[in-house]
PDB file of C-alpha atoms in Angstrom:
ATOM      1  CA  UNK G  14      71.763  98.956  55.304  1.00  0.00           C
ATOM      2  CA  UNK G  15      68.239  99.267  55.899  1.00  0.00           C
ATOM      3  CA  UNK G  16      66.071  99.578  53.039  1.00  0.00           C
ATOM      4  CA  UNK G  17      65.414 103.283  51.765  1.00  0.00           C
ATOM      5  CA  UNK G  18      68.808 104.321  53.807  1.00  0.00           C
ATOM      6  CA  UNK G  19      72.166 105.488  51.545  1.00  0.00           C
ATOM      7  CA  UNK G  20      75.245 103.207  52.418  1.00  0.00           C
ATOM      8  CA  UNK G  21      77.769 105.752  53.492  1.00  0.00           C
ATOM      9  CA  UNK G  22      81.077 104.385  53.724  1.00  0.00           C
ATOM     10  CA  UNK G  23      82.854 105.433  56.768  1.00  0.00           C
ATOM     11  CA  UNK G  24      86.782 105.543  57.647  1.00  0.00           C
ATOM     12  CA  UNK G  25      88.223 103.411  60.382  1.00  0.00           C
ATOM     13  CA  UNK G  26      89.347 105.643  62.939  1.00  0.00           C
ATOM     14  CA  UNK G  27      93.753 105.478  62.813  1.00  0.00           C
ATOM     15  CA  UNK G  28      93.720 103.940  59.111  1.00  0.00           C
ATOM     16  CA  UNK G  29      93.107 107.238  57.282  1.00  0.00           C
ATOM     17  CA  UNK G  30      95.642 107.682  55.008  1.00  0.00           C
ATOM     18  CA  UNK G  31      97.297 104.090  55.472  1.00  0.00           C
ATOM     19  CA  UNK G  32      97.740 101.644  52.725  1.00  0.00           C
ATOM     20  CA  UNK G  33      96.024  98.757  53.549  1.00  0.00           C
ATOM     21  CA  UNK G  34      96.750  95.492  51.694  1.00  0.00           C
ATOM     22  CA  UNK G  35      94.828  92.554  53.797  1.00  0.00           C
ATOM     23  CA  UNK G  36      92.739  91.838  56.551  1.00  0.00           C
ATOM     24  CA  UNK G  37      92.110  88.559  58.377  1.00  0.00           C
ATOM     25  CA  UNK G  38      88.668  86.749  59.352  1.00  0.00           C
ATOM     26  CA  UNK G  39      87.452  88.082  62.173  1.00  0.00           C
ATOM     27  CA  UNK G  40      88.082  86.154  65.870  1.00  0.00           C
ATOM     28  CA  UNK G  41      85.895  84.432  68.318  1.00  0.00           C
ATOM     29  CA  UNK G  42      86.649  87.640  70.834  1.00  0.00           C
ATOM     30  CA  UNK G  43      85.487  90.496  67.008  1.00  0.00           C
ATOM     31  CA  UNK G  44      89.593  91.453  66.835  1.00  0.00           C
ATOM     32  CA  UNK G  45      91.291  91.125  63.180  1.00  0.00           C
ATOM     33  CA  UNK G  46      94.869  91.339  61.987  1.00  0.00           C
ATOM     34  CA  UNK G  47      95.400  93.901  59.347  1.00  0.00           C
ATOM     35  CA  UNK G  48      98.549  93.918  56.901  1.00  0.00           C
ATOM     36  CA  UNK G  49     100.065  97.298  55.793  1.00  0.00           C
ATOM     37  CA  UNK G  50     103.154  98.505  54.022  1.00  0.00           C
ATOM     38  CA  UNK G  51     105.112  99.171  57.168  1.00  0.00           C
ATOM     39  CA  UNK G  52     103.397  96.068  59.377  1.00  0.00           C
ATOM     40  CA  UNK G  53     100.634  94.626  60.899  1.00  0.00           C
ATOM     41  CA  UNK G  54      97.629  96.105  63.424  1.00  0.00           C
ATOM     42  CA  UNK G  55      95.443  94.613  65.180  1.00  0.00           C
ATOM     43  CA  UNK G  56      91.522  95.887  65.086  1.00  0.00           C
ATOM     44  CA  UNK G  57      88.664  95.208  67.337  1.00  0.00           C
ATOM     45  CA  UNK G  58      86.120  96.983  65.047  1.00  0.00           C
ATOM     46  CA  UNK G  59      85.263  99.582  67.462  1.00  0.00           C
ATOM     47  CA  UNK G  60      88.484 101.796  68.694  1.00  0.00           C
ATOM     48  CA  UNK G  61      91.344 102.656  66.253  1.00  0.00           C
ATOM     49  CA  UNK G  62      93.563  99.588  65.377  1.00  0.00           C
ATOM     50  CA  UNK G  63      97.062  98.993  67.469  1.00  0.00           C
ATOM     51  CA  UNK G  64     100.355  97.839  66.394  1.00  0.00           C
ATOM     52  CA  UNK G  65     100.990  94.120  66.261  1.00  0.00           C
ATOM     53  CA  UNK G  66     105.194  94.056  66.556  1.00  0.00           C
ATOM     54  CA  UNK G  67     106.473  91.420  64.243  1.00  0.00           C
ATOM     55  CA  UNK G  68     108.644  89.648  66.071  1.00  0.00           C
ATOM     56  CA  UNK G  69     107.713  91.141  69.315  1.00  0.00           C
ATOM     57  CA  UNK G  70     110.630  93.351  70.420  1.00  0.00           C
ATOM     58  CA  UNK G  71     112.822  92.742  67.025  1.00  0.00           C
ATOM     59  CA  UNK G  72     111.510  95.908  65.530  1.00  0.00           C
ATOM     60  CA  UNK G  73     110.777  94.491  61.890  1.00  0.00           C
ATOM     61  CA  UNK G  74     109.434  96.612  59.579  1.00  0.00           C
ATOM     62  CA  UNK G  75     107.824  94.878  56.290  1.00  0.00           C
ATOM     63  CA  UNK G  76     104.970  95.285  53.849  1.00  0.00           C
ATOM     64  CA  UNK G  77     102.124  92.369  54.968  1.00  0.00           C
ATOM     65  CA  UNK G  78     100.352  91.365  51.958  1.00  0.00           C
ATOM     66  CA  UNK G  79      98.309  88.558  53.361  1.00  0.00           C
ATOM     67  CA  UNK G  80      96.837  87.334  56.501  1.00  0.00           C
ATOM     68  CA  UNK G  81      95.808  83.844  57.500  1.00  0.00           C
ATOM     69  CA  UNK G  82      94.378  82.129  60.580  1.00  0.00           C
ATOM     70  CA  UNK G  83      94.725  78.523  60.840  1.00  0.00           C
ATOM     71  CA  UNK G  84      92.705  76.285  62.973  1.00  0.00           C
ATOM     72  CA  UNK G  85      95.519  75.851  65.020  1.00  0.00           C
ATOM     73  CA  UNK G  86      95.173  79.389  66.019  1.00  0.00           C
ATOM     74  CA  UNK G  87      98.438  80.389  64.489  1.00  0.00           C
ATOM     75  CA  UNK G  88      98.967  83.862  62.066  1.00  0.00           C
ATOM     76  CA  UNK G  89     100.331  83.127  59.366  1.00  0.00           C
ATOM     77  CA  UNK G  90     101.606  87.200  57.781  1.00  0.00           C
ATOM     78  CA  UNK G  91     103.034  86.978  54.438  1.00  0.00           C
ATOM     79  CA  UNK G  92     104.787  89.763  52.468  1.00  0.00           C
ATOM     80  CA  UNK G  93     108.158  90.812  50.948  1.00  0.00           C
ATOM     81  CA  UNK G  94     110.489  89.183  53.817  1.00  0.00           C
ATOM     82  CA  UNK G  95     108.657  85.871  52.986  1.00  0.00           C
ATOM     83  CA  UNK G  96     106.502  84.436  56.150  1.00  0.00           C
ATOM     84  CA  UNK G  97     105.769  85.139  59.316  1.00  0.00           C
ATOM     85  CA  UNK G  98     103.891  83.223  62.312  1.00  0.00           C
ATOM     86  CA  UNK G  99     102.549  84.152  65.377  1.00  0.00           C
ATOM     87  CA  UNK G 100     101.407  81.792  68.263  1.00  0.00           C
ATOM     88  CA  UNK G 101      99.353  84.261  70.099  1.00  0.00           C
ATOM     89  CA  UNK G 102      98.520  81.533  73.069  1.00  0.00           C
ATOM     90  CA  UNK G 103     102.309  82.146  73.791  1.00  0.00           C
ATOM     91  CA  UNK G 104     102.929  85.470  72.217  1.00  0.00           C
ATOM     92  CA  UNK G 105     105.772  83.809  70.394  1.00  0.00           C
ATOM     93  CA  UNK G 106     107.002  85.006  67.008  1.00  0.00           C
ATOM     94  CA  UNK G 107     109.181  83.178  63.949  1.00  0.00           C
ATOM     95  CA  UNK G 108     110.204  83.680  60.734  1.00  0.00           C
ATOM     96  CA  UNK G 109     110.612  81.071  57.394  1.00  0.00           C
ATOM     97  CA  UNK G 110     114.014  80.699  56.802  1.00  0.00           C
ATOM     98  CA  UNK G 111     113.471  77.654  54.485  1.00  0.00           C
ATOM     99  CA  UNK G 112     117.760  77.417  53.685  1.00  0.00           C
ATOM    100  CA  UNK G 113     118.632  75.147  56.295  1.00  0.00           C
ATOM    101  CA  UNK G 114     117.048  72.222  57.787  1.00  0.00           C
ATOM    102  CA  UNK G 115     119.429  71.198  60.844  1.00  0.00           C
ATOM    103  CA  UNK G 116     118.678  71.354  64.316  1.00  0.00           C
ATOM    104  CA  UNK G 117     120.901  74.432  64.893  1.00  0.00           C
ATOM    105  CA  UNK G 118     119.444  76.088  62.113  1.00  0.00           C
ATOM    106  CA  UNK G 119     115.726  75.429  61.657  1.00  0.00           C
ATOM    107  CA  UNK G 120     113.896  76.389  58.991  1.00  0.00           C
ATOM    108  CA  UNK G 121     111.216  78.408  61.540  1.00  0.00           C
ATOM    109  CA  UNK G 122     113.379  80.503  63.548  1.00  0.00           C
ATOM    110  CA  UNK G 123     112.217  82.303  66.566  1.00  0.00           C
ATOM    111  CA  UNK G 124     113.196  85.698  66.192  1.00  0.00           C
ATOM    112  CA  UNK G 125     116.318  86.531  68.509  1.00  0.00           C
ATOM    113  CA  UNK G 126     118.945  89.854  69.628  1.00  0.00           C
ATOM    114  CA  UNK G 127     121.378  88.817  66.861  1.00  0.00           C
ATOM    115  CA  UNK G 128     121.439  89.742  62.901  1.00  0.00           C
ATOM    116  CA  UNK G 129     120.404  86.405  61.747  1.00  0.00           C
ATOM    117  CA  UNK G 130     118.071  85.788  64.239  1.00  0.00           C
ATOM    118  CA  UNK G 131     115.985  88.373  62.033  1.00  0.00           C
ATOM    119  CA  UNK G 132     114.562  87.859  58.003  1.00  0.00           C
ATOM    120  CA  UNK G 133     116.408  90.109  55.936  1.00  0.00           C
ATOM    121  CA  UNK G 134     116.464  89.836  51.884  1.00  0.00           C
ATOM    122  CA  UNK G 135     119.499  87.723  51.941  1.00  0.00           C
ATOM    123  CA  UNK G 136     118.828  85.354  54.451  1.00  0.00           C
ATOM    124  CA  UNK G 137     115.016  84.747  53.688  1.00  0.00           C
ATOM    125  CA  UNK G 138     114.671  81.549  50.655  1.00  0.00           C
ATOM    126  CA  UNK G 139     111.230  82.904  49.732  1.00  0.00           C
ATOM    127  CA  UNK G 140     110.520  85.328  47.391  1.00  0.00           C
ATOM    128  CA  UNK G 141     108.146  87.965  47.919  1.00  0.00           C
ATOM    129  CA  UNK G 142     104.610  86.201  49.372  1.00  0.00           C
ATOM    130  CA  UNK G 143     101.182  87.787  48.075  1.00  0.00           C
ATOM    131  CA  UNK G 144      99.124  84.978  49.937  1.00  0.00           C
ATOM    132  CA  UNK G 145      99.521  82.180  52.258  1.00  0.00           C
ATOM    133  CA  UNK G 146      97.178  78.858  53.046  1.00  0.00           C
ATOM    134  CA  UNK G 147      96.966  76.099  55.578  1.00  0.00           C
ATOM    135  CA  UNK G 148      95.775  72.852  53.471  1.00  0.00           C
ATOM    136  CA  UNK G 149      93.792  69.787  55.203  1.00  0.00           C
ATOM    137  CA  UNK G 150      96.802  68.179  55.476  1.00  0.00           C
ATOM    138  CA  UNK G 151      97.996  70.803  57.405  1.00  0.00           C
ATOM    139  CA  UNK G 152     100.994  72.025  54.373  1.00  0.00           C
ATOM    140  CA  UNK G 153     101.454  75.411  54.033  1.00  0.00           C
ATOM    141  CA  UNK G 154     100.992  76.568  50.730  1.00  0.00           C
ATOM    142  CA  UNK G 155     101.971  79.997  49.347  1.00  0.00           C
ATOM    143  CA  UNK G 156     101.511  82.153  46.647  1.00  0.00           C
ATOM    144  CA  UNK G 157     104.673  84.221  45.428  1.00  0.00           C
ATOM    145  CA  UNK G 158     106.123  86.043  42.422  1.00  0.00           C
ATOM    146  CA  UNK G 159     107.216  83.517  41.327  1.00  0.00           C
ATOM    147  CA  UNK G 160     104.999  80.878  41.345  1.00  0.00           C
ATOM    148  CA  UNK G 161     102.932  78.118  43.556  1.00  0.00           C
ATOM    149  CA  UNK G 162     105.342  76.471  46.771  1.00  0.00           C
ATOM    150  CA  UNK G 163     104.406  74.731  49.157  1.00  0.00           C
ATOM    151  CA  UNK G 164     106.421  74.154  52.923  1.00  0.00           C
ATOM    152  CA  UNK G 165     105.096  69.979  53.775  1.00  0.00           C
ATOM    153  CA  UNK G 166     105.664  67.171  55.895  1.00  0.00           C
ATOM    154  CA  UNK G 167     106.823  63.692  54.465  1.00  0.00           C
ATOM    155  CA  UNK G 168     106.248  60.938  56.178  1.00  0.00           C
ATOM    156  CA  UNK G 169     109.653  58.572  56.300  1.00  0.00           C
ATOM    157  CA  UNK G 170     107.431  55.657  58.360  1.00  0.00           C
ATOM    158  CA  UNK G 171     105.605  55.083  61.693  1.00  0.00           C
ATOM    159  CA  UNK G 172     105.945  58.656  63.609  1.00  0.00           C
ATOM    160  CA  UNK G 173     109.167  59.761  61.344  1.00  0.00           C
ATOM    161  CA  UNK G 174     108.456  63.293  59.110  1.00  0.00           C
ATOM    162  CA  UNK G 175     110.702  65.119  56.748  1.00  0.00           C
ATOM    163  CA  UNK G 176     110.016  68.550  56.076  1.00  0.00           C
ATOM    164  CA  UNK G 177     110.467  69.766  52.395  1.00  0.00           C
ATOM    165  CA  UNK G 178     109.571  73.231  50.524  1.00  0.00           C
ATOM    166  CA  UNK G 179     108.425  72.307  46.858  1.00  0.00           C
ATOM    167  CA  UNK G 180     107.649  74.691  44.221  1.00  0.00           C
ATOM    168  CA  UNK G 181     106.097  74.127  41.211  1.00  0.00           C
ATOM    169  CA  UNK G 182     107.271  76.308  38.054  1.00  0.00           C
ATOM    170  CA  UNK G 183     105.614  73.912  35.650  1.00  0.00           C
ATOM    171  CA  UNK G 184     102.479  75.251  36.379  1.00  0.00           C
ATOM    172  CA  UNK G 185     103.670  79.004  36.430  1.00  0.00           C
ATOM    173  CA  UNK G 186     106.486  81.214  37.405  1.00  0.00           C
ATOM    174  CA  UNK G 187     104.449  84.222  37.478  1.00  0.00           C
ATOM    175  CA  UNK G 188     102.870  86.262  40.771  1.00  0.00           C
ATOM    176  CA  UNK G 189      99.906  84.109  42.412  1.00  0.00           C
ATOM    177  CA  UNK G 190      97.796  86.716  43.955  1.00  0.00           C
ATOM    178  CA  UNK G 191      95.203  84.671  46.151  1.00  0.00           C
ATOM    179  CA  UNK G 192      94.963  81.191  47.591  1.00  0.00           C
ATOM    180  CA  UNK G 193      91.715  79.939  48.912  1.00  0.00           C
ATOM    181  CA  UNK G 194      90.216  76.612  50.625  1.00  0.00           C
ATOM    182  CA  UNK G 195      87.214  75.454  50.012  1.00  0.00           C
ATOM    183  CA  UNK G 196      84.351  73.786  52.145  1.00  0.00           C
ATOM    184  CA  UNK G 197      85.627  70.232  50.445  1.00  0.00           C
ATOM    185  CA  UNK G 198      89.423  70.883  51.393  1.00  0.00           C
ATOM    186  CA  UNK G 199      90.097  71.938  47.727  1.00  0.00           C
ATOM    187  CA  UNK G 200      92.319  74.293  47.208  1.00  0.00           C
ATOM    188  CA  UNK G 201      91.902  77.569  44.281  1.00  0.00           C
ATOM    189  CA  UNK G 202      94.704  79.360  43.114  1.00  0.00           C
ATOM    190  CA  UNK G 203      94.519  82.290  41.144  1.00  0.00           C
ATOM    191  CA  UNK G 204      97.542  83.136  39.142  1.00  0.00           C
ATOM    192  CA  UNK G 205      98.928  84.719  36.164  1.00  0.00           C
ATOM    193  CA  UNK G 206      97.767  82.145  33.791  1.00  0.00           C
ATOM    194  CA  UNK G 207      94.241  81.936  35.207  1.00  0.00           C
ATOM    195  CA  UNK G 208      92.613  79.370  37.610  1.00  0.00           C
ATOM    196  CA  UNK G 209      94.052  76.631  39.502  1.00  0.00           C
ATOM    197  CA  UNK G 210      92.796  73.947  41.953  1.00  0.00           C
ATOM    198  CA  UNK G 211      94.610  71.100  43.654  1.00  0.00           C
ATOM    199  CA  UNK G 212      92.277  67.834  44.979  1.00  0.00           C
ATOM    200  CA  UNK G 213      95.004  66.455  47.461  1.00  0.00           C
ATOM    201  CA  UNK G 214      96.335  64.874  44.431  1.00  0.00           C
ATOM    202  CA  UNK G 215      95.936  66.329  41.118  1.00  0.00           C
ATOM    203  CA  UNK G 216      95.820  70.287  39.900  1.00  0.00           C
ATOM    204  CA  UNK G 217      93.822  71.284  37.227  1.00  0.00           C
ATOM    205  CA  UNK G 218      93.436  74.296  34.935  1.00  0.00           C
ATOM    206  CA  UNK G 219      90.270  75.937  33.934  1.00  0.00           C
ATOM    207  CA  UNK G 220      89.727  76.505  30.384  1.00  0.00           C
ATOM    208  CA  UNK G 221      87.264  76.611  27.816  1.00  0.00           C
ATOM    209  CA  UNK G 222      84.518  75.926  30.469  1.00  0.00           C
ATOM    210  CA  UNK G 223      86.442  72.544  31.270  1.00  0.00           C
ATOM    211  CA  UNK G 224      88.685  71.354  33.921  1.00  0.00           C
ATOM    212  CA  UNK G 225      92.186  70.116  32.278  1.00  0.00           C
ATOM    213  CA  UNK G 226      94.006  67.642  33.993  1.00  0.00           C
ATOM    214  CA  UNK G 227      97.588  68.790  34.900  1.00  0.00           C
ATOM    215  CA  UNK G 228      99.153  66.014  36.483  1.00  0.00           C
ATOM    216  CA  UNK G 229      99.659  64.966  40.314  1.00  0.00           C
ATOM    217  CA  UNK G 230     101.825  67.177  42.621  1.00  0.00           C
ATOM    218  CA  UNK G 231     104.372  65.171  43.073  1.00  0.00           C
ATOM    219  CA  UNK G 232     105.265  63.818  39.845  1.00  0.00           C
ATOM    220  CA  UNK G 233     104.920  67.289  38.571  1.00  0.00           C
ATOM    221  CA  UNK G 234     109.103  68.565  37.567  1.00  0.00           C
ATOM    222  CA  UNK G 235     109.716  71.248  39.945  1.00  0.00           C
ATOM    223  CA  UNK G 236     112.578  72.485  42.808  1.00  0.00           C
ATOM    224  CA  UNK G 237     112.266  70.824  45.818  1.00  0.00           C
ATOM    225  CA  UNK G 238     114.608  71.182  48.526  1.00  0.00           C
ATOM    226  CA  UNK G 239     115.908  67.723  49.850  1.00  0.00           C
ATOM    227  CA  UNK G 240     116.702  66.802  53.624  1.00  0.00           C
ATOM    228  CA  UNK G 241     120.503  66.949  52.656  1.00  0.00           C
ATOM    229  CA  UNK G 242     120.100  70.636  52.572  1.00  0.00           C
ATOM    230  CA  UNK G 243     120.415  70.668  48.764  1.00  0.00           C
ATOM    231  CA  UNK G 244     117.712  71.941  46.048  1.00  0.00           C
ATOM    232  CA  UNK G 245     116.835  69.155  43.390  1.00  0.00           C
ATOM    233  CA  UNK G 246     115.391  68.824  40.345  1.00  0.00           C
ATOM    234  CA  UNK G 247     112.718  66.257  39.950  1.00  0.00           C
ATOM    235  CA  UNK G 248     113.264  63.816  37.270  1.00  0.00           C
ATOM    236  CA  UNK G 249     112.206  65.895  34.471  1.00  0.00           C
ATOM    237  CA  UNK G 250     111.534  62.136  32.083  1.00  0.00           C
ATOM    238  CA  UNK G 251     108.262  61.890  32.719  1.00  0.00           C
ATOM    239  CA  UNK G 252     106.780  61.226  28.886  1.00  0.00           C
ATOM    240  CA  UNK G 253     102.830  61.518  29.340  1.00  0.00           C
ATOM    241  CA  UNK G 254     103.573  64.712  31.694  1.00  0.00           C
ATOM    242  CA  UNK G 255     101.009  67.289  30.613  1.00  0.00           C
ATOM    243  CA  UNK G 256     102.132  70.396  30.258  1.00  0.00           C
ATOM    244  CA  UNK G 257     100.352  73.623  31.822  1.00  0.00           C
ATOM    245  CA  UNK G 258      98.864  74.048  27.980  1.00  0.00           C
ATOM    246  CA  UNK G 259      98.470  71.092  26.656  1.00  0.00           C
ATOM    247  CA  UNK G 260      94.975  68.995  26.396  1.00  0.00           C
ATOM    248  CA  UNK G 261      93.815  66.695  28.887  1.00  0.00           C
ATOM    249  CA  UNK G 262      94.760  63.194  29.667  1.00  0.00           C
ATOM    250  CA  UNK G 263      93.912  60.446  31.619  1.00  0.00           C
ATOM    251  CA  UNK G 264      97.415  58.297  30.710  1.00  0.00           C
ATOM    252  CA  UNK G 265      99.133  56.816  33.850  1.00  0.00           C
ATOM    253  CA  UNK G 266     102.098  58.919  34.553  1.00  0.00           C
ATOM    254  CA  UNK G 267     105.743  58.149  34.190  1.00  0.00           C
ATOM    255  CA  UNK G 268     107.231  56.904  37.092  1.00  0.00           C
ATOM    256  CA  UNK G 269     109.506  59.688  39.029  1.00  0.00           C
ATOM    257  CA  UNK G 270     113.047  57.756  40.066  1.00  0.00           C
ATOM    258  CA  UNK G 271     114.711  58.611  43.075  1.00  0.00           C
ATOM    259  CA  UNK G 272     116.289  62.003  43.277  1.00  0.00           C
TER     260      UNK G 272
END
């Protein structure tokens, strides 16, 4: 406000009364996405926000607790049914499914007429998403209840990806409540047992006014669900692993063998 004038805090005409957990950075044309308990809306800042169906004409109903845009231009809505993405160039709507990998059964489904063409608690592998993040590498990471996961690509040589979901319960299985990128591709998480970042490589913990040194990603033990369909334990014999509260090191790591 201008100085000498009282901010006055005014409600947004249609959201009176509505729970509001997140709102997305606004777009090049001023519109933003805004997650509530029964949905999302979309808001051009001036007249009162309109629905945005999930799933266009599959009637889903589900509490968004994050928003993301990705320089793709995709929306990425996250919240109790796991994740959701919209292609707005196409209008085109899917859902993370994450159990399957086959060709039949994707892990991004495009939402469909039938039963388990739609997310439902039994047939979604995530559990309840507070935030979700685009890295430079273009993974998806999100932040759950139960911990850090991430949905990447592998590459198997020349133009050949696997996909894999990888979570990471050696660094916490609590709720991770924000995710955030920064200007050098970094990426922050905030979680139950304080602050987190990730380098590409390594994550490290913040404490006493130092960053610890936690170990890199993927030597880290955690679940991470193979392109045979199955969920696998890394090889949890990794000697100079450092655990989420131990001191710092700068020992080589074990090597991981072959799951």
């Amino acid at each position: 406000p201008h100085a000498g004038n009282q901010f006055t805090p005014d409600a947004v005409p249609g959201l009176e009364g509505v729970p509001v957990r997140a709102i997305g950075v606004a777009q090049p044309d001023g519109s933003r996405v805004i997650g509530t308990d029964t949905g999302a809306l979309r808001w051009n800042g001036v007249t009162p926000p309109v629905a945005l169906p999930i799933g266009g004409d599959a009637g889903i109903t589900a509490q968004i607790r994050a928003v993301h845009h990705d320089s793709q231009g995709a929306v990425h809505l996250a919240g109790d049914l796991g994740v959701f993405e919209h292609q707005p160039a196409t209008d085109s709507w899917y859902w993370y499914s994450g159990g399957e990998m086959t060709e039949q059964s994707p892990e991004w489904r495009s939402f469909g007429a039938g039963a388990e063409d739609s997310p439902a608690d039994d047939r979604v592998f995530l559990p309840p998403v507070f935030s979700v993040q685009r890295g430079p590498d273009s993974s998806l990471w999100f932040g759950t209840a139960v911990g850090i996961a991430r949905y990447v690509a592998r590459s198997q040589g020349g133009t050949t990806f696997t996909t894999l979901h990888e979570a990471y319960p050696d660094l916490t299985t609590g709720s991770v409540r924000q995710i955030h990128q920064d200007e050098r591709g970094g990426m922050w998480f905030c979680t139950d047992r304080g602050l987190l970042r990730f380098d590409g490589r390594d994550f490290y913990q913040h404490r006493a006014g130092a960053w610890a040194h936690l170990g890199r990603a993927d030597l880290l033990p955690g679940i991470v669900r193979r392109p045979d369909h199955r969920e696998a334990a890394l090889d949890e014999q990794v000697d100079d692993l450092v655990g989420f509260d131990a001191l710092p090191s700068d020992r080589e790591r074990a090597h991981v063998g072959e799951m």
